[in-house]
Short mmCIF file of C-alpha atoms in Angstrom, two decimals:
data_model
loop_
_atom_site.label_atom_id
_atom_site.label_comp_id
_atom_site.label_asym_id
_atom_site.label_seq_id
_atom_site.Cartn_x
_atom_site.Cartn_y
_atom_site.Cartn_z
CA MET A 15 -114.27 -5.51 30.97
CA GLN A 16 -111.41 -3.03 31.65
CA PRO A 17 -111.49 -0.66 34.60
CA THR A 18 -111.90 2.89 33.82
CA ILE A 19 -109.55 5.77 34.56
CA GLU A 20 -111.90 6.95 37.33
CA TYR A 21 -112.02 3.64 39.16
CA VAL A 22 -108.16 3.26 38.95
CA MET A 23 -107.69 6.76 40.41
CA ALA A 24 -110.37 6.37 43.01
CA ALA A 25 -108.51 3.22 44.24
CA GLU A 26 -105.25 5.34 44.29
CA TYR A 27 -106.83 7.90 46.60
CA LEU A 28 -107.99 5.02 48.93
CA ARG A 29 -104.58 3.66 49.44
CA ILE A 30 -102.99 4.28 52.69
CA PRO A 31 -99.22 4.24 52.80
CA GLY A 32 -97.65 1.35 54.72
CA GLU A 33 -101.00 0.01 55.76
CA GLY A 34 -103.06 -1.07 52.53
CA ILE A 35 -106.12 -0.13 50.72
CA LEU A 36 -109.14 1.29 52.55
CA ILE A 37 -112.48 -0.26 51.17
CA GLY A 38 -115.35 0.98 53.17
CA ASP A 39 -114.58 0.72 56.64
CA LYS A 40 -111.93 -1.99 56.31
CA ILE A 41 -108.35 -1.74 55.58
CA TYR A 42 -106.95 -4.54 53.15
CA SER A 43 -103.31 -5.18 52.68
CA GLY A 44 -101.92 -5.71 49.22
CA VAL A 45 -99.29 -8.44 47.88
CA ALA A 46 -96.01 -7.36 46.78
CA LEU A 47 -93.60 -10.12 45.32
CA THR A 48 -90.31 -8.45 45.04
CA LEU A 49 -86.59 -9.68 45.99
CA ASP A 50 -86.66 -6.99 48.48
CA ASN A 51 -89.11 -8.88 50.45
CA CYS A 52 -86.69 -11.78 51.07
CA LEU A 53 -84.45 -9.45 52.97
CA LEU A 54 -85.23 -9.45 56.35
CA PRO A 55 -85.51 -6.45 58.78
CA LEU A 56 -82.90 -6.20 61.59
CA GLU A 57 -85.38 -6.41 64.49
CA ARG A 58 -86.64 -9.75 63.02
CA LEU A 59 -82.96 -11.03 62.47
CA GLN A 60 -82.08 -10.19 66.20
CA GLN A 61 -85.04 -12.02 67.74
CA SER A 62 -85.76 -15.25 65.83
CA PRO A 63 -88.79 -17.52 66.63
CA SER A 64 -86.40 -20.07 68.05
CA ALA A 65 -84.88 -17.48 70.44
CA GLU A 66 -88.27 -16.49 71.71
CA HIS A 67 -89.07 -20.21 72.66
CA GLY A 68 -86.04 -20.34 74.61
CA LEU A 69 -83.12 -21.77 72.12
CA SER A 70 -79.91 -20.51 72.60
CA ALA A 71 -78.36 -18.59 69.67
CA ASP A 72 -75.16 -21.05 69.28
CA THR A 73 -77.58 -23.98 69.23
CA GLU A 74 -79.70 -22.39 66.67
CA GLU A 75 -76.70 -21.22 64.46
CA GLN A 76 -75.53 -24.97 64.63
CA LEU A 77 -78.93 -26.36 63.71
CA ARG A 78 -78.99 -23.99 60.74
CA MET A 79 -75.72 -24.96 59.71
CA ARG A 80 -76.41 -28.70 60.11
CA GLY A 81 -79.74 -28.61 58.17
CA CYS A 82 -77.83 -26.52 55.24
CA GLU A 83 -75.04 -29.41 55.19
CA LEU A 84 -77.87 -32.07 55.09
CA ILE A 85 -79.77 -30.31 52.07
CA GLN A 86 -76.15 -30.12 50.48
CA ALA A 87 -75.61 -33.82 50.90
CA ALA A 88 -78.91 -34.95 49.98
CA GLY A 89 -78.57 -32.72 46.79
CA ILE A 90 -75.30 -34.35 45.69
CA LEU A 91 -76.79 -37.84 45.82
CA LEU A 92 -79.97 -36.87 43.99
CA ARG A 93 -77.58 -35.26 41.23
CA LEU A 94 -79.35 -31.90 41.62
CA PRO A 95 -77.51 -29.02 40.25
CA GLN A 96 -75.85 -26.45 42.67
CA VAL A 97 -78.35 -23.93 41.98
CA ALA A 98 -81.21 -26.10 43.35
CA MET A 99 -79.27 -27.03 46.48
CA ALA A 100 -78.64 -23.11 47.26
CA THR A 101 -82.37 -22.64 46.50
CA GLY A 102 -83.31 -25.27 49.35
CA GLN A 103 -80.77 -23.96 51.74
CA ILE A 104 -82.20 -20.37 51.52
CA LEU A 105 -85.65 -21.50 51.72
CA PHE A 106 -84.56 -23.42 54.98
CA GLN A 107 -82.97 -20.34 56.35
CA ARG A 108 -85.85 -18.35 55.58
CA PHE A 109 -88.50 -20.65 57.03
CA TYR A 110 -86.51 -20.63 60.53
CA TYR A 111 -87.06 -16.95 60.59
CA CYS A 112 -90.87 -17.47 60.37
CA LYS A 113 -91.13 -20.59 62.72
CA SER A 114 -89.22 -22.20 65.40
CA PHE A 115 -86.76 -25.08 65.62
CA VAL A 116 -88.38 -26.03 68.88
CA ARG A 117 -91.86 -26.55 67.13
CA HIS A 118 -90.95 -27.79 63.62
CA CYS A 119 -88.76 -30.86 62.78
CA ALA A 120 -85.69 -29.55 61.09
CA GLU A 121 -85.01 -32.91 59.15
CA MET A 122 -88.57 -32.84 57.62
CA VAL A 123 -88.18 -29.21 56.69
CA ALA A 124 -85.05 -30.11 55.06
CA MET A 125 -86.59 -32.77 53.09
CA ALA A 126 -89.43 -30.48 52.16
CA CYS A 127 -86.93 -27.82 50.90
CA VAL A 128 -85.01 -30.17 48.86
CA HIS A 129 -88.38 -31.44 47.14
CA LEU A 130 -89.54 -27.83 46.56
CA ALA A 131 -86.29 -26.56 45.25
CA SER A 132 -86.03 -29.19 42.71
CA LYS A 133 -89.23 -28.34 41.39
CA ILE A 134 -88.33 -24.61 41.54
CA GLU A 135 -85.35 -25.03 39.60
CA GLU A 136 -86.94 -27.25 37.06
CA GLU A 137 -85.19 -30.43 38.06
CA PRO A 138 -87.84 -32.30 39.72
CA ARG A 139 -87.32 -35.39 42.05
CA ARG A 140 -89.69 -37.68 43.45
CA VAL A 141 -90.74 -37.77 47.26
CA ARG A 142 -89.57 -41.40 47.41
CA ASP A 143 -86.04 -40.45 46.00
CA VAL A 144 -85.73 -37.68 48.91
CA LEU A 145 -87.00 -39.98 51.45
CA ASN A 146 -84.51 -42.89 50.27
CA VAL A 147 -81.47 -40.46 50.17
CA PHE A 148 -82.23 -38.98 53.48
CA TYR A 149 -82.61 -42.55 54.95
CA HIS A 150 -79.18 -43.48 53.45
CA LEU A 151 -77.52 -40.43 55.08
CA LYS A 152 -78.75 -41.32 58.32
CA HIS A 153 -77.79 -44.93 58.30
CA SER A 154 -74.67 -44.77 56.05
CA LYS A 155 -72.22 -43.78 59.01
CA GLY A 156 -69.81 -46.32 59.69
CA LYS A 157 -71.44 -49.28 57.62
CA ARG A 158 -70.52 -50.63 54.43
CA THR A 159 -73.74 -52.68 53.41
CA GLN A 160 -76.68 -50.27 53.02
CA VAL A 161 -80.28 -51.48 53.50
CA PRO A 162 -82.83 -49.72 51.55
CA MET A 163 -85.71 -47.97 53.28
CA PRO A 164 -88.39 -50.43 53.80
CA LEU A 165 -91.95 -49.66 52.12
CA ASP A 166 -93.82 -50.12 55.22
CA ALA A 167 -96.48 -47.86 57.37
CA SER A 168 -93.45 -45.62 58.28
CA TYR A 169 -92.61 -44.82 54.83
CA ILE A 170 -96.26 -43.84 53.98
CA SER A 171 -96.43 -41.92 56.82
CA ALA A 172 -93.10 -40.04 56.11
CA LYS A 173 -93.98 -39.34 52.52
CA ALA A 174 -97.28 -37.73 53.57
CA GLN A 175 -95.54 -35.42 56.14
CA VAL A 176 -93.00 -34.34 53.48
CA ILE A 177 -95.92 -33.07 51.30
CA LYS A 178 -97.61 -31.61 54.31
CA THR A 179 -94.38 -29.85 55.24
CA GLU A 180 -93.84 -28.53 51.82
CA ARG A 181 -97.36 -26.90 51.83
CA ARG A 182 -96.37 -25.48 55.30
CA VAL A 183 -93.20 -23.99 53.89
CA LEU A 184 -94.98 -22.44 50.82
CA LYS A 185 -97.57 -20.86 53.36
CA GLU A 186 -95.14 -19.31 55.69
CA LEU A 187 -93.09 -17.85 52.75
CA GLY A 188 -95.94 -16.40 51.19
CA PHE A 189 -95.25 -18.51 48.33
CA CYS A 190 -92.32 -16.08 47.54
CA VAL A 191 -89.58 -18.46 46.76
CA HIS A 192 -87.75 -17.07 44.17
CA VAL A 193 -84.10 -16.81 44.84
CA LYS A 194 -81.73 -14.65 43.00
CA HIS A 195 -78.19 -16.66 43.15
CA PRO A 196 -74.78 -14.94 42.98
CA HIS A 197 -73.27 -17.50 40.85
CA LYS A 198 -73.39 -15.71 37.57
CA ILE A 199 -72.82 -12.24 39.30
CA ILE A 200 -69.50 -13.58 40.54
CA VAL A 201 -68.24 -14.43 36.99
CA MET A 202 -69.78 -11.42 35.44
CA TYR A 203 -67.96 -9.07 38.15
CA LEU A 204 -64.73 -10.91 37.63
CA GLN A 205 -65.05 -10.13 33.83
CA VAL A 206 -65.64 -6.68 34.52
CA LEU A 207 -62.33 -6.55 36.74
CA GLU A 208 -60.70 -8.55 33.94
CA CYS A 209 -59.73 -11.48 36.44
CA GLU A 210 -61.98 -14.08 34.75
CA LYS A 211 -58.74 -16.09 33.52
CA ASN A 212 -57.48 -16.42 36.85
CA THR A 213 -59.19 -19.82 37.57
CA LYS A 214 -58.03 -20.08 41.10
CA LEU A 215 -59.60 -16.69 41.98
CA VAL A 216 -62.95 -17.83 40.42
CA GLN A 217 -62.92 -21.19 42.25
CA THR A 218 -62.17 -19.83 45.53
CA ALA A 219 -64.71 -17.10 45.14
CA TRP A 220 -67.30 -19.88 44.07
CA ASN A 221 -66.17 -22.07 47.27
CA TYR A 222 -66.79 -19.00 49.54
CA MET A 223 -70.24 -18.58 47.99
CA ASN A 224 -71.04 -22.05 48.55
CA ASP A 225 -70.04 -21.80 52.24
CA SER A 226 -71.90 -18.69 52.65
CA LEU A 227 -75.27 -20.57 52.13
CA ARG A 228 -74.97 -22.24 55.46
CA THR A 229 -75.30 -18.70 57.01
CA ASP A 230 -78.13 -16.34 56.96
CA VAL A 231 -76.27 -13.66 54.70
CA PHE A 232 -78.74 -13.99 51.86
CA LEU A 233 -81.39 -13.14 54.24
CA ARG A 234 -79.30 -9.79 55.19
CA PHE A 235 -77.82 -8.77 51.94
CA SER A 236 -78.58 -8.72 48.24
CA ALA A 237 -76.91 -11.26 46.01
CA GLU A 238 -74.73 -8.56 44.42
CA THR A 239 -73.32 -7.42 47.72
CA VAL A 240 -72.61 -11.19 48.62
CA ALA A 241 -70.96 -11.77 45.46
CA CYS A 242 -68.52 -8.79 46.00
CA ALA A 243 -67.97 -10.13 49.40
CA CYS A 244 -66.84 -13.52 48.11
CA ILE A 245 -64.54 -11.95 45.52
CA TYR A 246 -63.31 -9.39 48.37
CA LEU A 247 -62.62 -12.36 50.51
CA SER A 248 -61.00 -14.61 47.88
CA ALA A 249 -58.60 -11.86 46.72
CA ARG A 250 -57.41 -11.21 50.24
CA THR A 251 -56.81 -14.99 50.78
CA LEU A 252 -55.06 -15.22 47.63
CA GLN A 253 -53.23 -11.81 47.99
CA ILE A 254 -54.26 -10.76 44.63
CA PRO A 255 -54.56 -6.85 44.31
CA LEU A 256 -57.56 -5.30 42.84
CA PRO A 257 -58.36 -1.83 42.17
CA ASP A 258 -58.62 0.60 45.21
CA GLN A 259 -58.64 4.18 43.83
CA PRO A 260 -61.61 4.34 43.82
CA PRO A 261 -62.23 0.95 45.53
CA TRP A 262 -63.61 -1.74 42.89
CA PHE A 263 -66.70 -2.51 44.82
CA LEU A 264 -68.18 0.92 44.79
CA LEU A 265 -68.84 0.26 41.17
CA PHE A 266 -71.42 -2.55 41.98
CA GLY A 267 -73.01 -0.39 44.75
CA ALA A 268 -71.59 -2.34 47.72
CA SER A 269 -69.92 -0.78 50.99
CA GLU A 270 -66.84 -1.81 52.66
CA GLU A 271 -68.69 -2.33 55.86
CA ASP A 272 -71.25 -4.93 54.51
CA LEU A 273 -68.37 -6.75 52.67
CA ARG A 274 -66.49 -7.13 56.09
CA GLU A 275 -69.53 -8.22 57.82
CA ILE A 276 -70.33 -10.90 55.22
CA CYS A 277 -66.81 -12.13 55.21
CA GLY A 278 -66.75 -12.07 59.06
CA ARG A 279 -69.85 -14.40 59.06
CA ILE A 280 -68.21 -16.67 56.34
CA LEU A 281 -65.10 -17.13 58.34
CA ARG A 282 -66.90 -17.80 61.50
CA LEU A 283 -68.07 -21.14 60.12
CA TYR A 284 -64.58 -22.27 60.10
CA SER A 285 -64.31 -21.73 63.80
CA LEU A 286 -67.48 -23.09 65.07
CA PRO A 287 -66.87 -26.06 67.47
CA ASN A 288 -68.13 -29.33 66.63
CA VAL A 289 -71.11 -29.82 68.81
CA SER A 290 -72.62 -33.28 69.11
CA LEU A 291 -76.08 -33.45 67.90
CA PRO A 292 -77.78 -35.51 70.76
CA SER A 293 -76.65 -32.41 72.94
CA MET A 294 -78.51 -30.14 70.55
CA LEU A 295 -81.63 -32.09 70.50
CA LYS A 296 -81.51 -32.42 74.26
CA GLU A 297 -81.81 -28.65 74.66
CA VAL A 298 -84.42 -28.36 71.90
CA ASP A 299 -86.55 -31.07 73.83
CA GLN A 300 -85.93 -29.07 77.05
CA CYS A 301 -87.06 -25.96 75.36
CA HIS A 302 -90.11 -27.87 73.92
CA LEU A 303 -91.15 -29.06 77.35
CA ALA A 304 -90.85 -25.71 78.94
CA LEU A 305 -92.89 -24.14 76.24
CA ASP A 306 -95.69 -26.77 76.67
CA ALA A 307 -95.51 -26.11 80.44
CA ARG A 308 -95.85 -22.36 79.86
CA ILE A 309 -99.03 -23.03 77.37
CA ALA A 310 -100.79 -25.33 79.88
CA LYS A 311 -100.18 -22.57 82.60
CA ALA A 312 -101.61 -19.99 80.45
CA LYS A 313 -104.64 -22.16 79.64
CA LEU A 314 -105.28 -22.84 83.27
CA ALA A 315 -104.98 -19.26 84.06
CA GLY A 316 -106.93 -17.98 81.02
CA GLY A 317 -109.62 -20.67 81.25
CA GLY A 318 -109.61 -20.89 77.43
CA LEU A 319 -107.58 -21.78 74.51
CA LEU A 320 -104.13 -19.98 73.87
CA ALA A 321 -103.30 -18.79 70.60
CA VAL A 322 -99.84 -20.30 69.94
CA GLY A 323 -99.53 -19.92 65.93
CA THR A 324 -100.05 -22.41 63.34
CA PRO A 325 -100.02 -26.17 64.06
CA THR A 326 -96.49 -27.82 64.60
CA LEU A 327 -95.11 -30.05 61.86
CA ASP A 328 -95.13 -33.13 64.09
CA VAL A 329 -93.66 -36.47 62.58
CA PRO A 330 -95.99 -39.35 62.89
CA SER A 331 -94.54 -42.63 63.78
CA SER A 332 -97.17 -44.80 62.59
CA PHE A 333 -99.68 -44.89 59.94
CA SER A 334 -103.06 -46.33 61.01
CA PRO A 335 -106.61 -45.50 59.79
CA ALA A 336 -108.09 -46.77 62.72
CA SER A 337 -105.61 -44.90 65.26
CA LYS A 338 -107.12 -42.22 67.80
CA ALA A 339 -106.54 -38.48 67.06
CA GLY A 340 -105.17 -38.05 70.54
CA GLU A 341 -102.59 -40.77 70.42
CA THR A 342 -98.71 -39.78 70.61
CA ASP A 343 -95.71 -41.61 70.42
CA ALA A 344 -91.92 -41.03 70.90
CA HIS A 345 -90.08 -38.14 69.60
CA HIS A 346 -88.80 -39.92 66.53
CA SER A 347 -88.90 -39.21 62.71
CA PRO A 348 -89.94 -42.01 60.55
CA ILE A 349 -86.45 -42.20 58.86
CA GLY A 350 -84.55 -41.48 62.15
CA ASN A 351 -83.94 -38.68 64.41
CA THR A 352 -81.26 -36.85 62.61
CA LEU A 353 -82.63 -33.23 63.51
CA CYS A 354 -86.01 -34.27 64.68
CA ASN A 355 -87.14 -34.09 68.04
CA LYS A 356 -91.12 -33.65 67.93
CA ARG A 357 -94.06 -35.53 69.18
CA SER A 358 -95.89 -37.47 66.62
CA ARG A 359 -99.46 -37.80 65.86
CA SER A 360 -101.42 -40.60 64.18
CA VAL A 361 -102.40 -39.93 60.36
CA SER A 362 -106.11 -40.58 59.45
CA SER A 363 -107.08 -42.69 56.39
CA PRO A 364 -107.07 -40.82 53.22
CA LEU A 365 -109.94 -43.08 51.86
CA ARG A 366 -113.22 -41.53 51.20
CA SER A 367 -116.44 -43.42 51.08
CA VAL A 368 -118.17 -43.35 47.67
CA SER A 369 -122.20 -42.85 47.62
CA PRO A 370 -124.31 -45.55 45.82
CA THR A 371 -125.60 -42.79 43.23
CA HIS A 372 -121.92 -41.87 42.34
CA ARG A 373 -121.05 -45.82 41.95
CA GLN A 374 -124.24 -45.94 39.40
CA LYS A 375 -122.81 -43.10 37.45
CA ILE A 376 -119.22 -44.63 37.21
CA SER A 377 -120.62 -47.91 35.93
CA ARG A 378 -122.90 -46.10 33.49
CA ARG A 379 -119.95 -44.27 32.12
CA ASP A 380 -117.79 -47.24 31.79
CA ARG A 381 -120.33 -49.06 29.77
CA GLU A 382 -120.83 -46.28 27.58
CA ARG A 383 -117.11 -46.12 26.98
CA GLU A 384 -117.13 -50.05 26.40
CA LYS A 385 -119.88 -49.44 23.75
CA GLU A 386 -117.78 -46.91 22.01
CA ARG A 387 -114.68 -48.77 21.86
CA GLU A 388 -116.67 -51.67 20.40
CA ARG A 389 -118.22 -49.52 17.73
CA ARG A 390 -114.70 -48.20 16.76
CA ARG A 391 -113.36 -51.82 16.28
CA GLU A 392 -116.38 -52.77 14.15
CA ARG A 393 -115.48 -49.65 12.01
CA GLU A 394 -111.97 -50.61 11.75
CA ARG A 395 -112.86 -54.37 10.78
CA ASP A 396 -115.34 -52.97 8.05
CA TYR A 397 -112.59 -50.69 6.64
CA ARG A 398 -109.91 -53.55 6.59
CA LYS A 399 -112.48 -55.58 4.50
#
């Protein structure tokens, strides 16, 4: 049954700009899935959840860069296309503007983003393959012979945690996981500028675009503006003149101020100091303990539970159906503490008890299927005779 024009017009009159739809005495928000939703407002970019939990801006920037490098390296070993690796890195950046590094394990989120991006770009990989690759990246430094990841309780726990983290990423992003990449846009713009035959210019712009994935420029600017910035930076680097009367980037709707800001963020990557991972994890751990102390103090002062958002993505270190819900272990990931620094919880057994009535139905169904197969065999024998 199609809605009549009167009902549609009535719904339009009830719409409140910027708030939602008024139904009765309640306001219900709508859902708009557009690429503009992926560009975050300036006030949200200035104060990330990690900064609210006390993590310094430099450490957060380093953790973002390390997480994206981990996704890129894992994608290469998994033989994923560059588009899938780019999608995983952008999802990683988006998630940590919704949640904090203090509360959520960066390594586990990186694994979930790789697994999710492979499915988004129609190049699916098994969770087992993702776990093995990250385990290899963790234990391959300075060793020639590699030992495969053991299929023990830690592996089962890690596999369950990756699936759980993937659901968390989807939830926090509102299932808006579409990413518009500037790969084709760069080639198209260079064709308009009649520079597509300059392979060095094309390759340099492509390289700058891949490096920009380690920053948050895709959360600040559109893919078209990022493509213009990569061409702008590569042309300046190679000293290749482009039309400037009027400036060529005005044709594609970009401004020189935005291009300069994007170029500055890309070039900043090459001047960042090499901070050791243990020192960053130590700062994350200190912020985690300080946050727990504040929450405990607020609980004592308020006399009740404190709302601190969604549950954390803790990494369980053991898998036991009989383990207690309140037990915790050291801050280690099942495949190593590359970027994890969280408290772990035990995972309950996924097995469910089957009622006797349900068992009888299953056995009756099996008997009927066996009888049907026997009748089919008899008909085939009769037909051959």
